Coordinates of C-alpha atoms in Angstrom, one line a residue:
M1 CA -21.1 24.8 49.7
A2 CA -22.8 26.7 48.2
K3 CA -23.0 23.1 45.3
Q4 CA -23.7 21.0 48.4
S5 CA -26.7 23.6 49.9
K6 CA -27.9 23.3 45.6
G7 CA -28.1 19.8 45.9
L8 CA -30.0 20.0 49.1
D9 CA -32.9 22.5 48.2
L10 CA -33.0 20.0 44.5
Q11 CA -33.9 16.9 47.5
W12 CA -36.6 19.9 49.7
K13 CA -37.9 20.4 45.9
I14 CA -38.5 16.3 44.3
L15 CA -39.7 15.6 47.9
I16 CA -42.7 18.5 48.1
G17 CA -43.4 17.1 44.8
I18 CA -43.4 13.5 45.8
I19 CA -45.7 14.3 49.4
A20 CA -47.9 16.3 46.7
G21 CA -48.5 13.9 43.6
I22 CA -49.1 11.6 46.2
A23 CA -51.7 13.3 47.6
I24 CA -53.1 15.5 44.9
G25 CA -53.1 11.9 43.0
M26 CA -54.8 10.4 46.7
G27 CA -58.0 13.4 46.5
I28 CA -58.4 12.2 42.9
N29 CA -58.7 9.3 43.4
M30 CA -60.6 9.3 46.0
A31 CA -62.6 11.8 44.0
M32 CA -63.1 9.4 40.4
G33 CA -64.3 6.8 43.4
A34 CA -67.1 8.7 44.0
G35 CA -68.5 8.8 40.6
I36 CA -67.0 11.9 40.2
T37 CA -65.5 12.1 36.3
S38 CA -64.8 14.9 35.0
G39 CA -63.0 16.2 31.4
P40 CA -60.5 17.7 33.1
L41 CA -59.4 15.4 34.7
Y42 CA -59.0 13.1 32.0
I43 CA -57.0 16.2 30.6
M44 CA -54.5 16.2 33.6
K45 CA -54.1 12.0 34.0
T46 CA -53.6 12.3 30.1
V47 CA -50.7 15.2 30.8
F48 CA -48.9 13.8 33.1
Q49 CA -49.0 10.3 32.4
Y50 CA -47.1 12.0 29.2
G51 CA -44.5 14.2 31.4
G52 CA -43.8 11.6 33.0
D53 CA -42.6 9.2 30.5
I54 CA -41.0 12.4 28.8
F55 CA -38.5 12.3 32.3
I56 CA -38.6 8.3 32.2
R57 CA -37.2 8.8 28.2
L58 CA -34.7 11.0 29.5
L59 CA -33.2 9.3 31.8
R60 CA -33.4 5.3 29.6
M61 CA -31.7 7.6 27.0
L62 CA -28.5 7.1 29.0
I63 CA -28.1 4.5 30.5
V64 CA -25.9 2.8 28.0
P65 CA -23.0 5.8 27.9
L66 CA -24.1 6.4 31.5
V67 CA -23.2 2.7 31.6
F68 CA -19.8 2.3 29.5
A69 CA -18.1 5.4 30.7
S70 CA -18.4 5.0 34.2
I71 CA -17.6 1.5 34.4
F72 CA -13.9 1.4 32.0
M73 CA -13.6 4.7 34.2
A74 CA -14.0 2.8 37.7
V75 CA -11.7 -0.1 36.6
A76 CA -10.0 2.7 35.4
N77 CA -8.5 4.5 37.8
L78 CA -7.3 2.0 39.7
G79 CA -4.1 2.1 37.5
D80 CA -2.5 -1.3 36.0
V81 CA -3.6 -4.6 37.5
R82 CA -0.6 -5.8 37.6
A83 CA 0.9 -2.9 39.9
L84 CA -2.2 -2.8 41.9
G85 CA -0.8 -4.7 44.4
K86 CA -2.1 -7.6 47.5
I87 CA -3.5 -3.9 48.8
G88 CA -6.3 -3.4 46.1
G89 CA -7.0 -7.2 44.5
K90 CA -7.7 -7.7 49.0
T91 CA -9.3 -4.8 48.6
V92 CA -11.4 -5.1 45.2
G93 CA -11.8 -9.0 46.4
Y94 CA -13.7 -8.4 49.4
Y95 CA -15.6 -5.2 47.7
I96 CA -16.8 -8.3 45.3
L97 CA -18.0 -10.0 48.6
T98 CA -19.6 -7.7 50.1
T99 CA -21.4 -6.2 46.8
A100 CA -22.9 -9.9 46.0
L101 CA -23.3 -10.9 49.4
A102 CA -25.1 -8.1 49.9
V103 CA -28.6 -8.0 46.3
L104 CA -28.1 -11.9 48.3
V105 CA -29.6 -10.8 51.4
G106 CA -32.2 -8.7 49.2
L107 CA -33.4 -11.3 47.1
I108 CA -33.9 -13.8 50.1
V109 CA -35.7 -10.5 51.9
V110 CA -38.0 -9.6 49.2
N111 CA -38.7 -13.3 48.6
M112 CA -40.0 -13.9 52.4
I113 CA -41.7 -10.7 52.5
D114 CA -43.5 -10.5 48.6
P115 CA -44.7 -6.9 49.3
G116 CA -45.3 -5.9 45.7
V117 CA -47.6 -9.4 46.0
G118 CA -51.9 -8.4 46.5
I119 CA -51.8 -5.0 44.5
D120 CA -55.8 -4.2 42.5
K121 CA -54.2 -5.7 38.4
D122 CA -57.3 -3.3 36.9
A123 CA -55.6 0.3 38.6
L124 CA -52.3 -1.2 37.0
A125 CA -54.3 -2.1 34.4
A126 CA -54.8 1.3 34.1
L127 CA -51.2 2.7 34.4
N128 CA -49.8 1.5 31.0
I129 CA -47.9 -0.5 32.1
G130 CA -49.4 -3.4 31.5
T131 CA -49.0 -7.1 33.9
E132 CA -47.9 -9.6 30.7
V133 CA -44.6 -11.3 31.1
P134 CA -42.1 -10.1 28.4
K135 CA -40.7 -13.2 26.3
K136 CA -36.9 -12.6 28.0
V137 CA -38.3 -13.0 31.5
S138 CA -40.8 -16.2 30.1
S139 CA -37.5 -17.7 27.9
Q140 CA -36.0 -18.3 31.7
G141 CA -38.4 -21.6 31.7
V142 CA -36.2 -23.2 35.9
G143 CA -38.0 -26.3 35.1
E144 CA -36.3 -27.3 31.8
R145 CA -32.8 -26.5 33.4
S146 CA -30.8 -27.5 36.7
A147 CA -30.1 -23.9 38.8
A148 CA -26.5 -24.6 38.6
L149 CA -27.5 -24.7 34.1
I150 CA -29.1 -22.1 34.0
I151 CA -25.8 -20.3 36.8
V152 CA -22.8 -21.7 33.9
D153 CA -25.5 -20.1 31.2
T154 CA -25.7 -16.8 32.3
F155 CA -22.0 -15.9 33.2
V156 CA -21.4 -17.7 29.4
N157 CA -24.4 -15.4 27.0
M158 CA -22.8 -12.5 28.8
I159 CA -19.6 -12.5 26.4
P160 CA -21.1 -10.7 23.8
K161 CA -21.0 -12.3 19.8
N162 CA -20.4 -8.6 18.7
A163 CA -19.8 -5.6 20.7
A164 CA -21.6 -3.5 18.4
A165 CA -24.6 -5.4 18.7
A166 CA -25.5 -5.5 22.5
F167 CA -24.7 -1.8 22.8
A168 CA -27.5 -1.6 19.6
T169 CA -30.2 -3.7 21.4
G170 CA -29.1 -3.0 25.4
D171 CA -28.0 -5.7 26.7
I172 CA -26.4 -4.5 29.5
L173 CA -24.9 -7.7 30.5
Q174 CA -22.7 -7.6 27.9
I175 CA -22.2 -4.0 27.6
I176 CA -20.0 -4.0 31.5
F177 CA -18.0 -7.7 30.4
F178 CA -17.2 -5.8 27.1
T179 CA -16.2 -2.4 28.7
I180 CA -14.2 -4.5 31.6
F181 CA -12.9 -5.4 29.1
L182 CA -11.6 -3.2 28.0
A183 CA -11.4 -0.8 30.8
I184 CA -8.8 -3.4 31.8
M185 CA -6.6 -4.5 28.7
A186 CA -6.8 -1.1 28.4
S187 CA -5.1 -0.3 31.6
T188 CA -2.0 -2.4 30.9
I189 CA -1.2 -0.9 27.3
G190 CA -0.7 2.5 30.0
R191 CA 0.1 5.8 27.7
D192 CA -0.9 4.6 24.4
S193 CA -4.6 3.8 26.2
E194 CA -4.2 7.8 27.6
T195 CA -5.9 9.1 24.2
L196 CA -8.9 6.8 24.8
T197 CA -9.0 6.5 28.7
N198 CA -9.4 11.0 28.8
A199 CA -12.1 10.6 25.4
I200 CA -14.2 7.8 27.5
G201 CA -13.8 10.3 30.6
G202 CA -14.6 13.6 28.5
L203 CA -18.3 10.9 28.3
D204 CA -18.4 10.2 31.9
R205 CA -18.5 13.6 32.6
I206 CA -20.6 14.7 30.0
M207 CA -23.2 11.7 31.4
Q208 CA -23.0 13.0 34.7
N209 CA -23.8 16.9 34.2
G210 CA -26.8 15.2 32.0
I211 CA -27.6 13.4 34.7
M212 CA -28.0 16.6 36.6
A213 CA -29.8 17.6 34.0
I214 CA -32.2 16.2 34.1
M215 CA -32.1 16.2 37.7
V216 CA -32.9 19.9 37.3
I217 CA -36.5 19.0 35.7
A218 CA -37.2 16.3 38.4
P219 CA -38.9 17.6 40.7
Y220 CA -41.7 18.7 38.5
A221 CA -41.4 15.7 36.6
I222 CA -41.6 13.3 39.4
F223 CA -44.3 14.8 41.1
M224 CA -46.9 14.6 37.6
L225 CA -45.9 10.2 38.0
V226 CA -46.6 10.4 41.1
T227 CA -49.7 11.9 40.5
A228 CA -50.4 10.0 37.7
I229 CA -50.1 6.8 39.0
F230 CA -52.1 7.5 42.5
M231 CA -54.8 8.7 40.7
D232 CA -54.7 5.1 40.0
L233 CA -54.0 3.6 42.5
G234 CA -54.8 5.6 45.8
F235 CA -54.5 3.8 48.9
A236 CA -53.2 0.6 47.7
A237 CA -50.7 2.2 45.7
L238 CA -49.7 3.7 49.6
K239 CA -49.9 0.3 51.2
A240 CA -47.4 -1.2 48.2
L241 CA -44.9 1.8 48.9
G242 CA -44.8 1.3 52.9
K243 CA -45.1 -3.0 52.8
Y244 CA -41.8 -1.9 50.2
A245 CA -40.2 0.6 52.7
V246 CA -40.2 -2.1 55.9
T247 CA -38.3 -4.8 53.2
V248 CA -36.1 -2.5 51.8
L249 CA -35.1 -1.3 55.5
V250 CA -35.5 -4.3 56.7
G251 CA -33.2 -6.0 54.3
L252 CA -30.3 -2.9 54.3
F253 CA -30.9 -3.7 59.0
I254 CA -29.7 -7.4 58.7
H255 CA -27.0 -7.2 55.9
G256 CA -25.1 -3.6 57.6
F257 CA -25.8 -4.6 61.7
I258 CA -25.5 -9.0 61.0
T259 CA -23.9 -8.7 58.3
L260 CA -20.3 -7.3 57.3
P261 CA -20.5 -6.6 61.8
I262 CA -19.6 -10.7 60.9
L263 CA -16.8 -10.1 58.7
V264 CA -15.3 -6.9 60.6
L265 CA -15.6 -9.1 63.5
V266 CA -13.3 -12.4 62.3
M267 CA -11.9 -11.1 59.1
G268 CA -10.8 -7.9 60.8
R269 CA -11.5 -8.4 64.9
Y270 CA -12.9 -5.7 65.3
N271 CA -14.5 -5.1 67.9
P272 CA -18.0 -3.9 65.7
Y273 CA -19.5 -2.0 68.1
R274 CA -16.1 0.2 68.7
L275 CA -16.1 0.6 64.7
I276 CA -19.8 1.8 64.5
K277 CA -19.5 4.5 67.6
A278 CA -16.1 5.6 66.2
L279 CA -18.0 5.9 62.5
S280 CA -21.1 8.0 64.3
P281 CA -20.3 11.2 62.8
A282 CA -19.7 10.2 59.2
M283 CA -22.4 7.5 59.2
M284 CA -25.2 11.0 59.9
T285 CA -23.6 13.0 57.3
A286 CA -24.5 10.1 55.0
W287 CA -27.5 9.9 56.1
S288 CA -27.7 13.6 56.2
T289 CA -26.5 14.0 52.5
A290 CA -27.9 11.2 51.1
S291 CA -24.0 12.1 49.0
I292 CA -21.3 9.8 50.1
A293 CA -19.0 12.1 48.1
A294 CA -19.4 14.5 49.5
T295 CA -18.8 11.9 53.5
L296 CA -15.9 10.9 52.2
P297 CA -13.4 13.0 54.3
M298 CA -15.7 13.2 57.8
T299 CA -15.3 9.7 56.7
M300 CA -12.0 9.6 56.3
S301 CA -10.7 11.4 58.9
N302 CA -13.0 9.3 61.7
L303 CA -11.0 6.6 60.4
E304 CA -7.7 7.8 61.8
N305 CA -9.1 10.2 64.5
R306 CA -12.0 8.1 65.7
A307 CA -11.2 4.5 65.2
G308 CA -7.3 4.7 64.8
V309 CA -6.8 2.9 61.1
E310 CA -3.8 4.2 59.8
G311 CA -4.6 7.3 57.1
R312 CA -2.3 5.2 53.7
I313 CA -4.9 2.5 54.2
G314 CA -7.8 4.8 54.0
N315 CA -6.5 7.2 51.4
F316 CA -6.7 4.7 48.8
V317 CA -9.7 2.4 50.3
L318 CA -12.4 4.6 50.9
P319 CA -12.3 6.6 47.7
L320 CA -11.8 3.2 45.7
G321 CA -14.6 1.9 47.9
A322 CA -17.0 4.9 46.6
T323 CA -16.6 4.7 43.1
I324 CA -16.7 0.7 42.9
N325 CA -18.5 -0.3 46.7
M326 CA -22.4 0.9 46.5
D327 CA -23.6 -2.5 49.3
G328 CA -27.0 -0.6 49.9
T329 CA -27.2 0.8 46.6
A330 CA -27.5 -2.6 45.3
L331 CA -29.8 -4.3 47.8
Y332 CA -31.9 -1.5 47.9
E333 CA -32.3 -2.3 44.1
S334 CA -32.3 -6.7 44.3
V335 CA -35.8 -5.7 46.7
A336 CA -37.3 -2.2 43.9
V337 CA -36.7 -5.5 40.9
I338 CA -38.6 -7.7 42.3
F339 CA -40.6 -5.6 44.2
I340 CA -41.7 -3.5 41.0
A341 CA -42.1 -7.5 39.0
Q342 CA -44.9 -8.4 41.8
I343 CA -46.5 -5.3 41.2
M344 CA -46.9 -6.0 38.2
G345 CA -47.8 -9.7 38.4
I346 CA -44.4 -10.5 36.6
E347 CA -43.3 -13.7 38.3
L348 CA -39.5 -13.9 38.1
T349 CA -38.4 -17.6 38.0
M350 CA -34.2 -18.5 38.8
G351 CA -33.2 -17.4 35.9
M352 CA -33.6 -14.0 36.5
Q353 CA -33.1 -13.9 39.8
V354 CA -29.8 -14.5 38.4
V355 CA -29.0 -12.2 36.1
I356 CA -30.8 -9.2 39.0
F357 CA -27.7 -10.9 41.7
I358 CA -25.4 -10.3 39.0
T359 CA -26.9 -7.1 37.7
A360 CA -27.5 -5.4 40.7
S361 CA -23.9 -6.5 42.2
L362 CA -22.2 -5.1 38.6
A363 CA -24.5 -1.9 38.2
A364 CA -22.8 -0.7 41.9
I365 CA -19.6 -0.2 40.7
G366 CA -21.4 2.9 38.1
A367 CA -23.0 4.0 40.4
A368 CA -22.4 7.8 41.7
A369 CA -21.3 8.2 44.6
I370 CA -24.8 11.5 44.1
P371 CA -27.7 12.1 45.6
G372 CA -30.4 9.3 44.1
A373 CA -27.9 7.8 42.1
G374 CA -29.9 4.2 42.2
L375 CA -32.8 5.7 40.5
V376 CA -29.9 5.9 37.4
T377 CA -28.9 1.9 37.9
M378 CA -32.2 1.1 38.5
G379 CA -32.4 1.5 35.0
I380 CA -30.5 -0.8 34.5
V381 CA -30.4 -4.2 36.5
L382 CA -35.1 -3.2 34.7
T383 CA -33.6 -3.5 31.8
A384 CA -31.3 -6.6 32.4
A385 CA -34.3 -8.5 33.8
G386 CA -36.3 -7.4 30.2
L387 CA -39.1 -5.5 32.8
P388 CA -40.4 -1.6 31.6
L389 CA -38.8 1.2 32.7
V390 CA -41.6 2.9 34.2
G391 CA -41.7 0.8 36.9
I392 CA -39.6 3.5 38.4
G393 CA -42.3 5.7 39.1
L394 CA -43.9 3.1 41.5
I395 CA -40.9 3.8 43.9
L396 CA -40.3 7.2 44.1
A397 CA -42.0 8.0 46.3
I398 CA -40.7 7.4 48.8
D399 CA -37.0 6.4 47.7
R400 CA -35.1 10.3 48.4
I401 CA -36.3 8.5 52.4
L402 CA -34.8 5.0 51.4
D403 CA -32.1 6.8 49.5
Q404 CA -30.7 7.8 53.4
F405 CA -30.6 4.3 54.8
R406 CA -28.7 3.1 51.6
T407 CA -25.9 5.6 51.8
A408 CA -24.9 5.6 54.7
I409 CA -24.7 1.8 54.7
N410 CA -22.7 2.4 51.4
V411 CA -20.6 4.4 54.3
W412 CA -20.6 2.2 56.6
G413 CA -19.7 -0.9 53.6
D414 CA -15.8 1.4 52.7
A415 CA -15.4 1.0 57.2
T416 CA -15.7 -2.0 57.3
A417 CA -13.2 -2.9 54.4
A418 CA -11.1 0.1 55.4
V419 CA -11.0 -2.1 58.9
V420 CA -10.4 -5.3 57.1
I421 CA -7.8 -4.3 55.2
G422 CA -5.9 -2.7 57.8
R423 CA -6.5 -5.7 60.4
S424 CA -4.5 -7.6 57.6
E425 CA -1.9 -5.1 56.7
N426 CA -0.5 -3.9 60.1
A427 CA -1.9 -1.3 59.5
I428 CA -4.5 -0.5 63.7
H429 CA -3.7 1.3 66.2
A430 CA -5.0 2.4 69.6
V431 CA -6.8 5.5 70.0

């Protein structure tokens, strides 16, 4: 319990840092607008920008080893893929389906609302984040090829010609493909691969500890990053963040209360309202803690005792879902990446949106079941799309609040899987 309390204390510190950063940044922005441009303000802005840049660089440093280790262990922990059986196959298939649907909903909603359109480009230029379209983005001209060819080309290019080169250049899609392939091969070998699996498991734990170590300075770094951003953008940023938050929440609402209930009703032949009522304690806990791992025991209990799903189903489906199924996180990442591109004036082609769709779906597999894990996997999707990681700073101000909602949807998605799989296995009884 003490460990969880420490996590909550960290989140409160981050929230305080964000609020203070917004207030101070906007105050300085107003002062500059009134013609007050003293030397100390310039020094403060420079220090804050560098402080935020250090935080972003630390996160970026962990991306490649984190992707490799976390996805490898997620696949390896499934056991021998040949022995998973029909329950494992159906569960993984359902999770892939719902994650892909979540990302699709996010992309549709963000392209309809366009939350990042209309921000002052001069202010963005002052942030030194650049508005020039990266080569990786501009090279994917949708007019040159059909959508089908773009999709096929994306999948073909996921296969690395040289795995070492993929790691050296940080090509995330190729790293993910190679890692999944390696993990599947390791699982088929069995005991002969235990040494490698244990070593990568150790790397995974090191990376997770690295994230937690960086999060110790997060409140202060985020304060500096948010302050520097709002010193330049002021109320324009607040307005854009409001539209961004609404976009994410609309997407989460559609997926959580339209898409998933339809799957529960059609595939699980279960009353979605009854399931929501049964899972309400777990979902509220997920919302308050922003942690799937902390909510897992309650989710398992709610499913068995309040929803009537046999424990043998929930005990398999839910821990697996806490590892590889992050519907809310995947949706949020797809919305956030498009928002960041829009706010920077970068027009993403259909080809790059396909890349975002694939990467956000796959990156969700490696997201840790802890608060704020989405910020780390966000860097994976941004890197794959060829966008600068400093764009993460644009959404930090309200990430904690949105993290609570997407975590609740993550837990809800896992629960729907248990019901669907439970129905297919005749493992649901009246309560």
